[in-house]
Amino acid sequence: MSQSSAVQDFVANVQAPEGALASLAQEGQEGLDVLPVPTRKSERWKYSPITAMLAHPVALAPAPDGWPADVEPNPVPGLEAYRIVLVNGHVVPEACDLPVADGVVCMPWRHAVDEGHLANFDWSGYHRREWVGALHAAYVQDGMFLHVDKGVTLDRPVLVHHHTTGDHTAACPRHRIVVEDQAHAEVILWHSASSGATGMVNGVLEASLGAGARLGLDKVQHEEGEVFHLAHEHVTQGKDSTFRIHSMTVKGHWVRNELNVVQQGQGAHTIMHGAYLPKDREHVDNHTTMDHTVPNCTSSELYKGILYDRSTGVFNGKVFVRQEAQLTNAYQQNANIVADAGASINAKPELEIYADDVKCSHGCTVGQFDDEALFYLKSRGIGDKAARALMVQAFIGDVLEGMSQEEVAQEVETLLADRHGWS
Amino acid sequence: MLTIKNLHAQVEDTPILKGLNLEIGPGEVHAIMGPNGSGKSTLASVLAGREDYEVTRGSVDFCGADLLDMDASVRAREGLFLAFQYPVEIPGVSNLNFMKAAINGKREHQGLEPISAKDFLALVKEKSALVELAGRLRDRSVNEGFSGGEKKRNEIFQMAMLEPTLAILDETDSGLDIDALRIVSQGVNAMRDAGRSFLVITHYQRLLDHIVPDVVHVLSEGKIVKSGPKELALELEEKGYDWIKEPAV
């Protein structure tokens, strides 16, 4: 399938990477030629066409002149964390604070590639499957590489802060996390953008967990400007491992989060929680795939959304229980409040169960604020705005509470309160 | 304190209150009794400011101000309280945060600083003991997992916290066993004073054995058709409502 001229324009100015990444970039380039550009005609992109993104050509930004003075490298007050920070896909070394400890390798992803840490790595195949994945691979930049050795627990979380700035910027950050057997790491993925920023963030994160390993991700998207954000996370889990993600979309012009988790070892447990509160004409899409391939695993998925104004949302939660995956216990819940008449959500749970001795439950709700509860609060002297704020906080409270870093949860709540006038 | 004149109200297009008059003075306890469908709960809802009810005629003066002109939350801040017939469960909102927001809403209205954490907790301790709910509120969501009796006791707890000028009890006795009825009544009686009035809406006379009213009114087809001393309640218990519904001779 050939690209439209709009698409050619879109990527024309972008410079492809060289060196060790040339082959990945080459595969990406080839993918751009053969893979279809997502449109409404494709089921996976039906509610999130990228036409509006493609209307303006983007270009990779040059390496920045240091970290921008008006942005906090650590956006979370009180958070004690190691830090790796990026502007427009470029690591800014002087603003990083990398862990140095036995059994821990943490460095810019590009260095790790150069040093051969990813030499035998089986790239997740995203770039062979999806046009936007090919786009990412063709212009892949930098990110974090984190490797935690067997039995090692990272003493502090690592904050990965990506900031987008400028006009029609393309950023293609890529991260890789390896948590070996019985090791433990907590990572915070923070995305910010300057007001007035435009363009695309097209990021990939690949993580693998060994036997008994634990990895937690607190992911926060808080982007000003008009940035199209495509995120793809691919996680594989070994025996008895626990993977957790809390994905909070506080603000974002257009967001598509793809999260794929594959359980490859028995006894694995997965927690996928998220919340989204778009307003104005924002768009937030969460596409998740939970793949149970082996017996005796569990998963718990909970996504909650409140949609204001003329915003749109998508939740697509796919759960596979493969034939071998007996005694799976999978739970999925998606709850939405459409707060204003102009807002909408397309919610689609998809369960494909091939094993016969499993426990799978799922629920999906779309509703409005409970008028009776609102009246009850108001009848006690709580004003309309404060009453709605209490109910919103209650609604997303169980998602917020599960974040591992209290300071991050607190900051998310503060940002939401500012944004929605709760305070 | 409360003067209702010729009040007409409807839900959707069905008229329910059809010219209701009522005057409650400071410190008085008035009971409203009446058969199902007579408009008792509608009166409570209209006074508290529930949005589905439309007032088509008449006026309600509350302490010198036009009650009907106020939002539900303002009515509460001005000292009106409705104990719900069916208290609402609100998962995720803690009882204490809820009460704190309510108290601070009222204090802001009065130009006062928010209550200190220490004073708030002392107040909770004192008032929850009044309805034997001490220790049952902390760390729990509003009314969630409460039994029917606990919900009604929680209503009285909230009333005690907010110290209203006028409290409307909407069938607070419904669904209560005899012990809960005693606890709720004690809570109400402990709050009776010269400056606080009560409007007790009930179906049954038994509540009025515990909360003794100054005046009993009978509501029928959207109007008060008879008023009398507390003995009227006993008479109603004995004879039912039919004899009152007949046109007065």
XYZ file of C-alpha atoms in Angstrom:
672
model
C 0.000 0.000 0.000
C 1.432 3.326 -0.907
C 1.577 6.330 1.339
C -0.477 9.337 0.566
C 1.384 12.490 -0.246
C 0.256 13.922 3.083
C 2.100 11.125 4.843
C 5.204 11.650 2.755
C 5.163 15.284 3.739
C 4.604 14.311 7.345
C 7.864 12.372 7.589
C 9.879 14.069 4.860
C 11.996 16.223 7.133
C 12.814 13.566 9.646
C 16.398 12.259 9.843
C 16.806 8.536 10.373
C 19.242 7.197 12.980
C 22.553 5.619 12.031
C 25.007 3.123 13.525
C 23.752 0.175 15.523
C 20.181 1.296 15.029
C 20.364 1.470 11.270
C 18.798 -1.951 10.809
C 15.858 -1.183 13.085
C 15.444 2.121 11.283
C 15.644 0.329 7.950
C 12.910 -2.085 8.980
C 10.899 0.906 10.083
C 11.346 2.583 6.721
C 10.229 -0.554 4.966
C 7.236 -0.794 7.273
C 6.224 2.727 6.366
C 6.054 1.625 2.750
C 4.111 -1.580 3.204
C 1.920 -1.100 6.290
C -1.418 0.685 5.971
C -1.748 4.120 7.474
C -4.356 3.821 10.249
C -7.741 5.184 9.251
C -11.270 4.830 10.528
C -11.572 1.769 8.324
C -9.273 -0.251 10.560
C -10.971 -1.713 13.627
C -8.017 -0.939 15.897
C -7.976 2.721 14.901
C -11.636 3.278 14.208
C -12.139 5.739 17.032
C -8.646 7.231 16.974
C -7.772 8.086 13.392
C -4.496 9.943 13.051
C -5.650 12.095 10.138
C -5.432 15.281 12.194
C -1.858 14.436 13.233
C -0.806 13.824 9.642
C -2.120 17.212 8.546
C 1.088 18.916 9.705
C 4.588 17.732 8.826
C 6.828 17.155 11.828
C 10.585 17.009 12.255
C 12.959 15.643 14.858
C 14.252 18.500 16.977
C 17.999 19.057 17.324
C 19.595 18.085 20.616
C 18.618 20.733 23.160
C 20.962 23.204 24.725
C 20.545 21.751 28.205
C 17.360 21.246 30.201
C 14.755 24.032 29.774
C 14.988 26.514 32.650
C 11.233 26.822 33.112
C 10.578 23.091 33.598
C 11.309 21.160 36.790
C 13.399 18.087 35.957
C 11.570 16.434 38.849
C 7.933 17.519 38.473
C 6.844 15.762 41.669
C 7.453 17.719 44.879
C 9.025 15.621 47.600
C 9.718 12.628 45.369
C 13.033 10.946 46.130
C 13.970 9.256 42.901
C 16.760 8.650 40.434
C 16.142 10.530 37.257
C 16.623 10.310 33.546
C 15.231 13.247 31.612
C 14.581 13.846 27.944
C 13.630 16.809 25.819
C 12.060 15.989 22.451
C 13.504 12.479 22.538
C 17.037 13.555 23.525
C 18.492 12.601 26.883
C 19.820 15.664 28.735
C 22.730 14.120 30.677
C 23.457 17.073 32.950
C 19.915 16.990 34.377
C 19.964 13.231 35.023
C 20.702 11.498 38.289
C 21.353 7.871 37.448
C 21.593 5.088 39.991
C 25.040 3.651 40.545
C 24.856 0.365 42.401
C 26.020 -3.216 42.126
C 23.683 -5.193 39.931
C 22.061 -2.136 38.392
C 22.740 -0.794 34.928
C 20.923 2.399 34.131
C 21.965 4.546 31.194
C 20.609 6.316 28.139
C 19.044 3.734 25.833
C 21.278 4.821 22.953
C 24.406 4.092 25.007
C 23.033 0.677 25.846
C 22.542 -0.039 22.153
C 26.102 1.126 21.395
C 27.497 -0.991 24.220
C 25.705 -4.050 22.927
C 23.224 -4.462 25.811
C 20.477 -4.975 23.258
C 22.560 -6.984 20.794
C 20.486 -10.156 21.064
C 17.271 -8.381 21.760
C 14.165 -9.560 19.993
C 12.444 -6.278 19.148
C 8.796 -6.588 20.004
C 7.672 -6.531 16.390
C 5.500 -3.486 16.830
C 7.202 -1.840 13.858
C 6.365 -4.817 11.670
C 2.728 -4.746 12.698
C 1.652 -1.147 12.913
C 2.364 1.810 10.701
C 2.886 4.065 13.722
C 5.281 1.442 15.103
C 7.236 1.555 11.854
C 7.225 5.335 12.066
C 8.680 5.103 15.554
C 11.362 2.600 14.525
C 12.370 4.581 11.470
C 13.153 7.632 13.559
C 13.875 6.095 16.954
C 15.820 8.362 19.293
C 16.795 7.724 22.914
C 15.415 6.887 26.323
C 16.192 4.841 29.380
C 17.843 1.469 29.626
C 17.454 -0.153 33.023
C 18.719 -3.596 33.942
C 18.336 -4.921 37.471
C 20.265 -8.094 38.250
C 18.936 -11.193 39.948
C 17.743 -10.574 43.480
C 18.555 -6.877 43.448
C 16.051 -4.296 44.658
C 16.540 -0.783 43.419
C 16.632 1.379 46.543
C 14.714 4.266 44.993
C 12.341 4.577 42.043
C 13.599 5.880 38.713
C 11.796 8.861 37.254
C 11.779 9.002 33.461
C 10.645 12.479 32.501
C 10.013 13.280 28.853
C 9.313 16.881 27.930
C 8.061 18.022 24.544
C 8.533 21.547 23.302
C 8.577 23.544 20.062
C 6.545 23.608 16.888
C 5.718 20.439 14.965
C 8.252 18.420 16.871
C 8.574 14.685 16.341
C 9.870 12.750 19.338
C 10.417 8.978 19.298
C 11.686 7.969 22.728
C 12.332 4.305 23.488
C 12.910 2.612 26.824
C 13.946 -0.851 27.832
C 13.587 -2.320 31.309
C 14.884 -5.727 32.354
C 14.114 -6.958 35.842
C 15.865 -10.260 36.444
C 14.673 -13.108 38.686
C 13.591 -11.984 42.158
C 14.620 -8.399 41.404
C 12.441 -5.356 42.022
C 12.204 -1.923 40.440
C 9.740 0.965 40.503
C 9.658 3.418 37.609
C 7.769 6.658 37.134
C 7.058 7.663 33.550
C 6.221 11.346 33.421
C 5.262 13.137 30.215
C 5.052 16.898 30.037
C 4.835 19.410 27.198
C 5.174 23.172 27.007
C 2.099 25.233 26.385
C 2.106 25.939 22.678
C 4.042 22.768 21.850
C 2.795 20.933 18.776
C 3.763 17.710 17.078
C 4.013 14.042 17.929
C 5.439 11.913 20.719
C 5.655 8.342 19.487
C 7.214 6.285 22.261
C 7.891 2.642 22.964
C 8.679 0.901 26.213
C 9.686 -2.728 26.415
C 9.979 -4.492 29.731
C 10.671 -8.031 30.753
C 10.356 -9.577 34.151
C 12.171 -12.699 35.283
C 10.900 -15.309 37.700
C 9.584 -13.759 40.889
C 10.497 -10.295 39.640
C 8.477 -7.210 40.404
C 8.114 -4.081 38.293
C 5.824 -1.169 39.015
C 5.108 1.723 36.682
C 3.441 4.971 37.704
C 2.722 6.632 34.384
C 1.490 10.212 34.192
C 0.624 12.200 31.093
C 0.326 15.907 31.735
C 0.939 17.642 28.438
C 0.076 21.214 27.564
C -0.028 22.325 23.948
C -1.369 20.242 21.103
C 0.754 17.137 21.026
C -0.341 13.824 19.538
C 0.895 11.167 21.909
C 1.263 7.566 20.802
C 2.534 5.229 23.490
C 3.229 1.555 23.087
C 4.220 -0.573 26.050
C 5.082 -4.221 25.685
C 5.689 -6.306 28.806
C 6.584 -9.964 29.182
C 6.338 -11.700 32.527
C 8.137 -14.745 33.869
C 7.016 -17.234 36.493
C 5.567 -15.776 39.707
C 6.375 -12.236 38.626
C 4.226 -9.197 39.335
C 3.807 -6.357 36.901
C 1.821 -3.281 37.866
C 0.984 -0.128 35.937
C -1.081 2.881 36.940
C -1.642 5.053 33.913
C -3.052 8.503 34.613
C -3.928 10.831 31.765
C -4.252 14.189 33.499
C -4.075 16.287 30.353
C -3.302 15.601 26.731
C -4.536 16.958 23.417
C -4.688 13.532 21.770
C -3.484 10.380 23.485
C -3.340 6.769 22.409
C -1.936 4.358 24.981
C -1.309 0.804 23.889
C -0.396 -1.612 26.616
C 0.351 -5.250 25.916
C 1.211 -7.674 28.666
C 2.114 -11.302 27.991
C 2.335 -13.758 30.859
C 4.865 -16.434 29.939
C 5.468 -18.074 33.290
C 3.022 -19.703 35.700
C 1.922 -17.823 38.777
C 2.365 -14.399 37.214
C 0.182 -11.541 38.386
C -0.651 -8.382 36.462
C -2.232 -5.160 37.643
C -3.310 -2.673 34.959
C -5.046 0.343 36.348
C -5.698 3.675 34.727
C -7.757 6.844 34.786
C -8.485 9.538 32.245
C -10.273 12.844 32.668
C -10.241 14.625 29.311
C -11.952 17.949 28.810
C -12.430 20.523 26.043
C -11.949 18.599 22.789
C -9.258 16.226 24.019
C -9.077 12.602 23.005
C -7.793 9.708 25.141
C -7.617 6.121 23.922
C -6.489 3.197 26.074
C -5.980 -0.019 24.144
C -4.872 -2.843 26.404
C -4.129 -6.489 25.741
C -3.768 -8.968 28.569
C -2.438 -12.222 27.227
C -2.652 -15.267 29.506
C -0.583 -17.968 27.815
C 0.215 -20.288 30.732
C -1.745 -21.760 33.672
C -2.303 -20.368 37.161
C -1.978 -16.664 36.441
C -4.058 -13.730 37.545
C -4.778 -10.285 36.198
C -6.681 -7.320 37.498
C -7.586 -4.515 35.168
C -9.419 -1.361 36.171
C -9.791 1.741 33.997
C -11.932 4.670 34.987
C -12.796 7.727 32.958
C -14.658 10.970 33.365
C -15.298 12.809 30.135
C -16.079 16.493 30.129
C -17.093 19.070 27.528
C -16.690 17.713 23.990
C -13.920 15.266 24.799
C -13.832 11.747 23.443
C -12.514 8.560 24.959
C -11.827 5.012 23.915
C -11.312 1.958 26.059
C -10.534 -1.291 24.342
C -9.542 -4.062 26.705
C -8.632 -7.357 25.164
C -8.103 -10.392 27.351
C -6.788 -13.596 25.852
C -6.890 -16.801 27.805
C -4.987 -19.300 25.672
C -5.865 -22.956 25.611
C -2.999 -23.896 27.932
C -3.838 -21.174 30.425
C -6.020 -23.215 32.754
C -6.919 -21.832 36.185
C -6.530 -18.284 34.984
C -8.259 -15.683 37.107
C -8.788 -12.554 35.022
C -10.725 -9.499 36.073
C -11.498 -6.468 33.970
C -13.551 -3.415 34.820
C -14.052 -0.212 32.861
C -16.259 2.504 34.334
C -17.052 5.814 32.710
C -18.899 8.953 33.632
C -19.920 11.129 30.732
C -20.160 14.445 32.554
C -21.357 16.607 29.673
C -23.755 15.963 26.819
C -21.114 16.709 24.173
C -18.618 14.135 25.484
C -18.497 10.505 24.440
C -16.754 7.216 25.155
C -16.380 4.109 23.046
C -15.818 1.248 25.437
C -15.189 -2.277 24.265
C -14.191 -5.208 26.429
C -13.008 -8.132 24.316
C -12.565 -11.518 25.909
C -11.209 -14.455 24.002
C -11.160 -17.525 26.183
C -9.872 -20.839 24.865
C -9.289 -22.632 28.170
C -12.205 -24.264 29.984
C -11.280 -24.085 33.656
C -10.893 -20.371 34.236
C -12.476 -17.532 36.126
C -12.954 -14.398 34.070
C -15.151 -11.507 34.964
C -15.558 -8.214 33.277
C -17.791 -5.221 33.495
C -18.190 -2.034 31.595
C -20.331 0.907 32.594
C -21.098 4.271 31.081
C -23.195 6.649 33.130
C -23.724 10.125 34.433
C -23.176 11.622 37.833
C -25.556 10.161 40.395
C -28.077 12.985 40.904
C -29.364 11.542 44.153
C -25.858 11.461 45.631
C -25.209 15.011 44.388
C -28.408 16.221 46.038
C -27.481 14.457 49.258
C -24.117 16.248 49.359
C -25.686 19.595 48.487
C -28.388 19.173 51.094
C -25.612 19.239 53.679
C -24.334 22.609 52.492
C -21.699 21.419 50.044
C -21.753 23.578 46.886
C -22.356 22.065 43.464
C -18.724 22.273 42.367
C -17.345 20.870 45.616
C -19.952 18.112 45.579
C -18.951 17.079 42.061
C -15.285 17.218 43.063
C -15.935 14.896 46.015
C -17.697 12.448 43.733
C -14.978 12.567 41.090
C -12.275 12.027 43.683
C -14.258 9.138 45.080
C -14.717 7.675 41.607
C -11.058 7.658 40.648
C -9.855 7.212 44.237
C -9.312 3.475 43.959
C -7.067 4.004 40.919
C -5.064 6.802 42.556
C -4.638 4.875 45.796
C -2.895 2.021 44.056
C 0.015 4.093 42.776
C 3.175 3.036 44.508
C 4.621 6.513 44.998
C 2.424 8.532 47.302
C 4.047 11.781 46.154
C 3.142 10.994 42.551
C -0.469 10.225 43.452
C -0.587 13.434 45.472
C 0.783 15.500 42.596
C -1.682 13.931 40.162
C -4.504 14.862 42.502
C -3.173 18.418 42.815
C -2.901 18.803 39.038
C -6.410 17.447 38.573
C -7.753 19.743 41.285
C -6.157 22.772 39.603
C -7.365 21.757 36.214
C -10.928 20.993 37.212
C -11.275 23.680 39.864
C -11.800 21.254 42.749
C -9.733 23.104 45.285
C -39.052 30.936 61.549
C -40.800 29.133 58.699
C -43.875 30.493 56.962
C -45.350 28.565 54.071
C -48.143 30.295 52.189
C -50.392 28.724 49.590
C -47.672 26.380 48.340
C -48.347 24.562 45.089
C -45.784 22.132 43.700
C -45.664 19.493 41.004
C -43.463 16.680 39.807
C -43.286 16.591 36.045
C -46.869 17.638 35.318
C -48.557 16.096 38.306
C -49.633 18.619 40.956
C -48.940 17.274 44.445
C -49.033 20.194 46.839
C -52.203 22.208 46.306
C -52.188 25.262 48.499
C -50.350 24.288 51.657
C -50.094 26.729 54.558
C -47.889 26.190 57.591
C -46.261 28.364 60.208
C -43.542 27.084 62.541
C -42.190 29.265 65.327
C -38.734 29.051 66.956
C -38.301 26.080 69.238
C -41.491 24.385 68.105
C -41.868 20.775 67.050
C -44.503 20.175 64.406
C -45.555 16.780 63.182
C -47.055 16.149 59.792
C -49.052 12.984 59.354
C -51.110 11.786 56.477
C -51.901 8.893 54.218
C -49.615 7.667 51.461
C -49.562 10.015 48.518
C -50.779 13.000 50.486
C -47.616 14.964 49.707
C -45.575 14.547 52.910
C -42.284 13.659 51.253
C -42.903 16.147 48.473
C -43.127 18.889 51.092
C -39.774 17.774 52.545
C -38.172 17.664 49.087
C -39.510 21.053 48.066
C -38.243 22.644 51.278
C -34.784 21.051 50.914
C -34.517 22.144 47.275
C -34.662 18.940 45.308
C -34.539 19.860 41.644
C -37.222 17.566 40.231
C -39.921 19.476 42.082
C -41.392 22.580 40.575
C -43.070 25.177 42.722
C -45.897 26.730 40.704
C -47.404 29.057 43.322
C -46.942 30.284 46.835
C -44.040 31.344 49.020
C -41.784 29.996 51.726
C -40.142 32.407 54.134
C -37.280 31.007 56.201
C -35.969 33.326 58.933
C -36.866 36.372 56.854
C -35.450 35.157 53.537
C -37.061 33.649 50.449
C -36.214 29.965 50.804
C -37.351 29.029 47.305
C -34.835 31.409 45.793
C -31.885 29.515 47.312
C -29.869 26.591 45.953
C -30.088 23.423 48.064
C -26.587 23.942 49.443
C -27.386 27.532 50.437
C -30.535 26.418 52.238
C -28.385 24.036 54.266
C -25.846 26.730 55.039
C -28.668 29.002 56.157
C -29.673 26.376 58.704
C -32.107 24.005 57.049
C -31.561 20.279 57.419
C -33.355 17.340 55.841
C -32.992 13.891 57.367
C -33.601 11.659 54.351
C -36.142 8.899 54.273
C -33.660 6.933 52.175
C -30.119 8.117 52.987
C -27.827 7.753 49.988
C -24.752 5.533 49.879
C -21.770 7.264 48.293
C -18.914 4.804 47.771
C -15.468 6.341 47.971
C -16.486 9.479 49.867
C -15.512 9.064 53.481
C -18.043 10.003 56.145
C -15.590 12.307 57.801
C -14.441 14.123 54.649
C -18.075 14.562 53.770
C -18.927 16.108 57.129
C -15.825 18.259 57.083
C -16.748 19.647 53.657
C -20.286 20.305 54.926
C -19.142 22.097 58.069
C -16.583 24.146 56.201
C -19.181 25.046 53.566
C -21.351 26.455 56.317
C -18.438 28.190 58.054
C -17.363 29.820 54.808
C -20.918 31.070 54.356
C -20.710 32.590 57.835
C -17.343 34.190 57.091
C -15.477 31.827 59.430
C -12.165 30.032 58.949
C -12.276 26.269 58.203
C -12.570 24.150 61.324
C -9.289 22.826 62.743
C -8.627 19.101 62.517
C -8.567 18.860 66.295
C -11.876 20.660 66.825
C -13.454 18.635 64.049
C -12.459 15.305 65.553
C -13.616 16.387 69.001
C -16.967 17.358 67.491
C -17.260 14.020 65.680
C -16.530 12.180 68.896
C -19.132 14.111 70.855
C -21.905 13.954 68.268
C -21.398 10.370 67.166
C -21.685 9.243 70.786
C -25.093 10.914 70.863
C -26.476 8.372 68.381
C -24.221 5.510 69.461
C -22.220 5.554 66.241
C -18.868 6.314 67.866
C -16.085 4.534 65.988
C -18.435 3.433 63.197
C -17.787 6.380 60.891
C -14.060 6.641 60.548
C -12.552 5.043 57.419
C -15.932 4.259 55.967
C -17.716 5.679 52.980
C -20.926 7.641 53.397
C -23.622 5.170 54.469
C -21.867 2.348 52.647
C -22.506 -0.998 54.282
C -24.651 0.633 56.976
C -27.792 -1.112 58.139
C -31.078 0.751 57.808
C -30.909 1.782 61.456
C -27.308 2.959 61.156
C -28.196 5.079 58.155
C -30.923 6.838 60.103
C -28.607 7.319 63.078
C -26.057 8.769 60.666
C -28.689 11.283 59.547
C -29.158 12.406 63.130
C -25.390 12.496 63.635
C -25.085 14.807 60.635
C -27.886 16.957 61.988
C -26.102 17.220 65.328
C -22.855 18.167 63.572
C -24.501 20.882 61.474
C -26.748 22.290 64.241
C -29.539 23.472 61.959
C -32.191 26.054 62.810
C -34.883 23.934 61.235
C -34.643 20.173 60.896
C -37.045 18.218 58.727
C -37.227 14.525 59.559
C -38.714 12.674 56.607
C -40.111 9.383 57.878
C -37.028 8.893 59.969
C -38.856 6.148 61.852
C -39.485 4.002 58.803
C -37.544 0.779 58.921
C -36.348 1.304 62.483
C -36.545 -1.326 65.186
C -37.463 -0.236 68.666
C -33.866 0.265 69.849
C -32.892 2.349 66.831
C -36.076 4.356 67.261
C -35.102 5.094 70.857
C -31.545 6.115 69.865
C -32.736 8.353 67.049
C -35.360 9.980 69.272
C -32.878 10.593 72.071
C -30.582 12.255 69.566
C -33.370 14.515 68.392
C -34.580 15.329 71.884
C -31.064 16.208 72.992
C -31.044 18.865 70.284
C -34.337 20.463 71.117
C -33.941 24.006 72.317
C -35.642 27.374 72.151
C -33.960 28.383 68.920
C -34.331 25.170 66.946
C -37.484 23.913 65.298
C -38.417 20.509 63.915
C -40.788 19.342 61.260
C -41.376 15.642 61.844
C -42.967 13.817 58.952
C -44.278 10.420 59.873
C -46.784 7.817 59.018
C -47.115 6.394 62.483
C -47.901 7.744 65.865
C -45.210 5.684 67.632
C -42.382 8.130 66.787
C -44.395 10.874 68.449
C -44.349 8.944 71.733
C -40.629 9.622 71.744
C -40.451 13.000 70.030
C -43.427 14.787 71.487
C -44.745 17.466 69.121
C -46.280 20.810 69.965
C -48.623 20.653 67.009
C -49.850 17.834 64.787
C -51.024 18.519 61.245
C -52.829 16.227 58.907
C -51.882 16.465 55.263
C -54.329 15.197 52.698
C -54.297 15.698 48.956
C -51.641 18.357 49.123
C -53.181 20.506 51.834
C -53.202 20.635 55.599
C -56.735 19.676 56.448
C -56.544 19.584 60.220
C -54.213 20.765 62.963
C -54.346 20.089 66.664
C -52.399 19.268 69.838
C -50.360 16.106 70.228
C -53.475 14.115 71.143
C -54.543 14.400 67.511
C -51.893 11.855 66.630
C -53.462 9.334 68.980
C -56.839 9.951 67.504
C -55.476 9.362 64.017
C -53.839 6.161 65.135
C -57.167 4.964 66.427
C -59.509 6.150 63.696
C -57.328 6.298 60.592
C -57.438 9.172 58.144
C -60.755 8.674 56.447
C -62.837 10.680 58.917
C -60.659 13.726 58.256
C -60.803 13.480 54.513
C -64.563 14.088 54.682
C -65.463 17.694 54.077
C -65.427 19.632 57.345
C -68.918 20.247 58.703
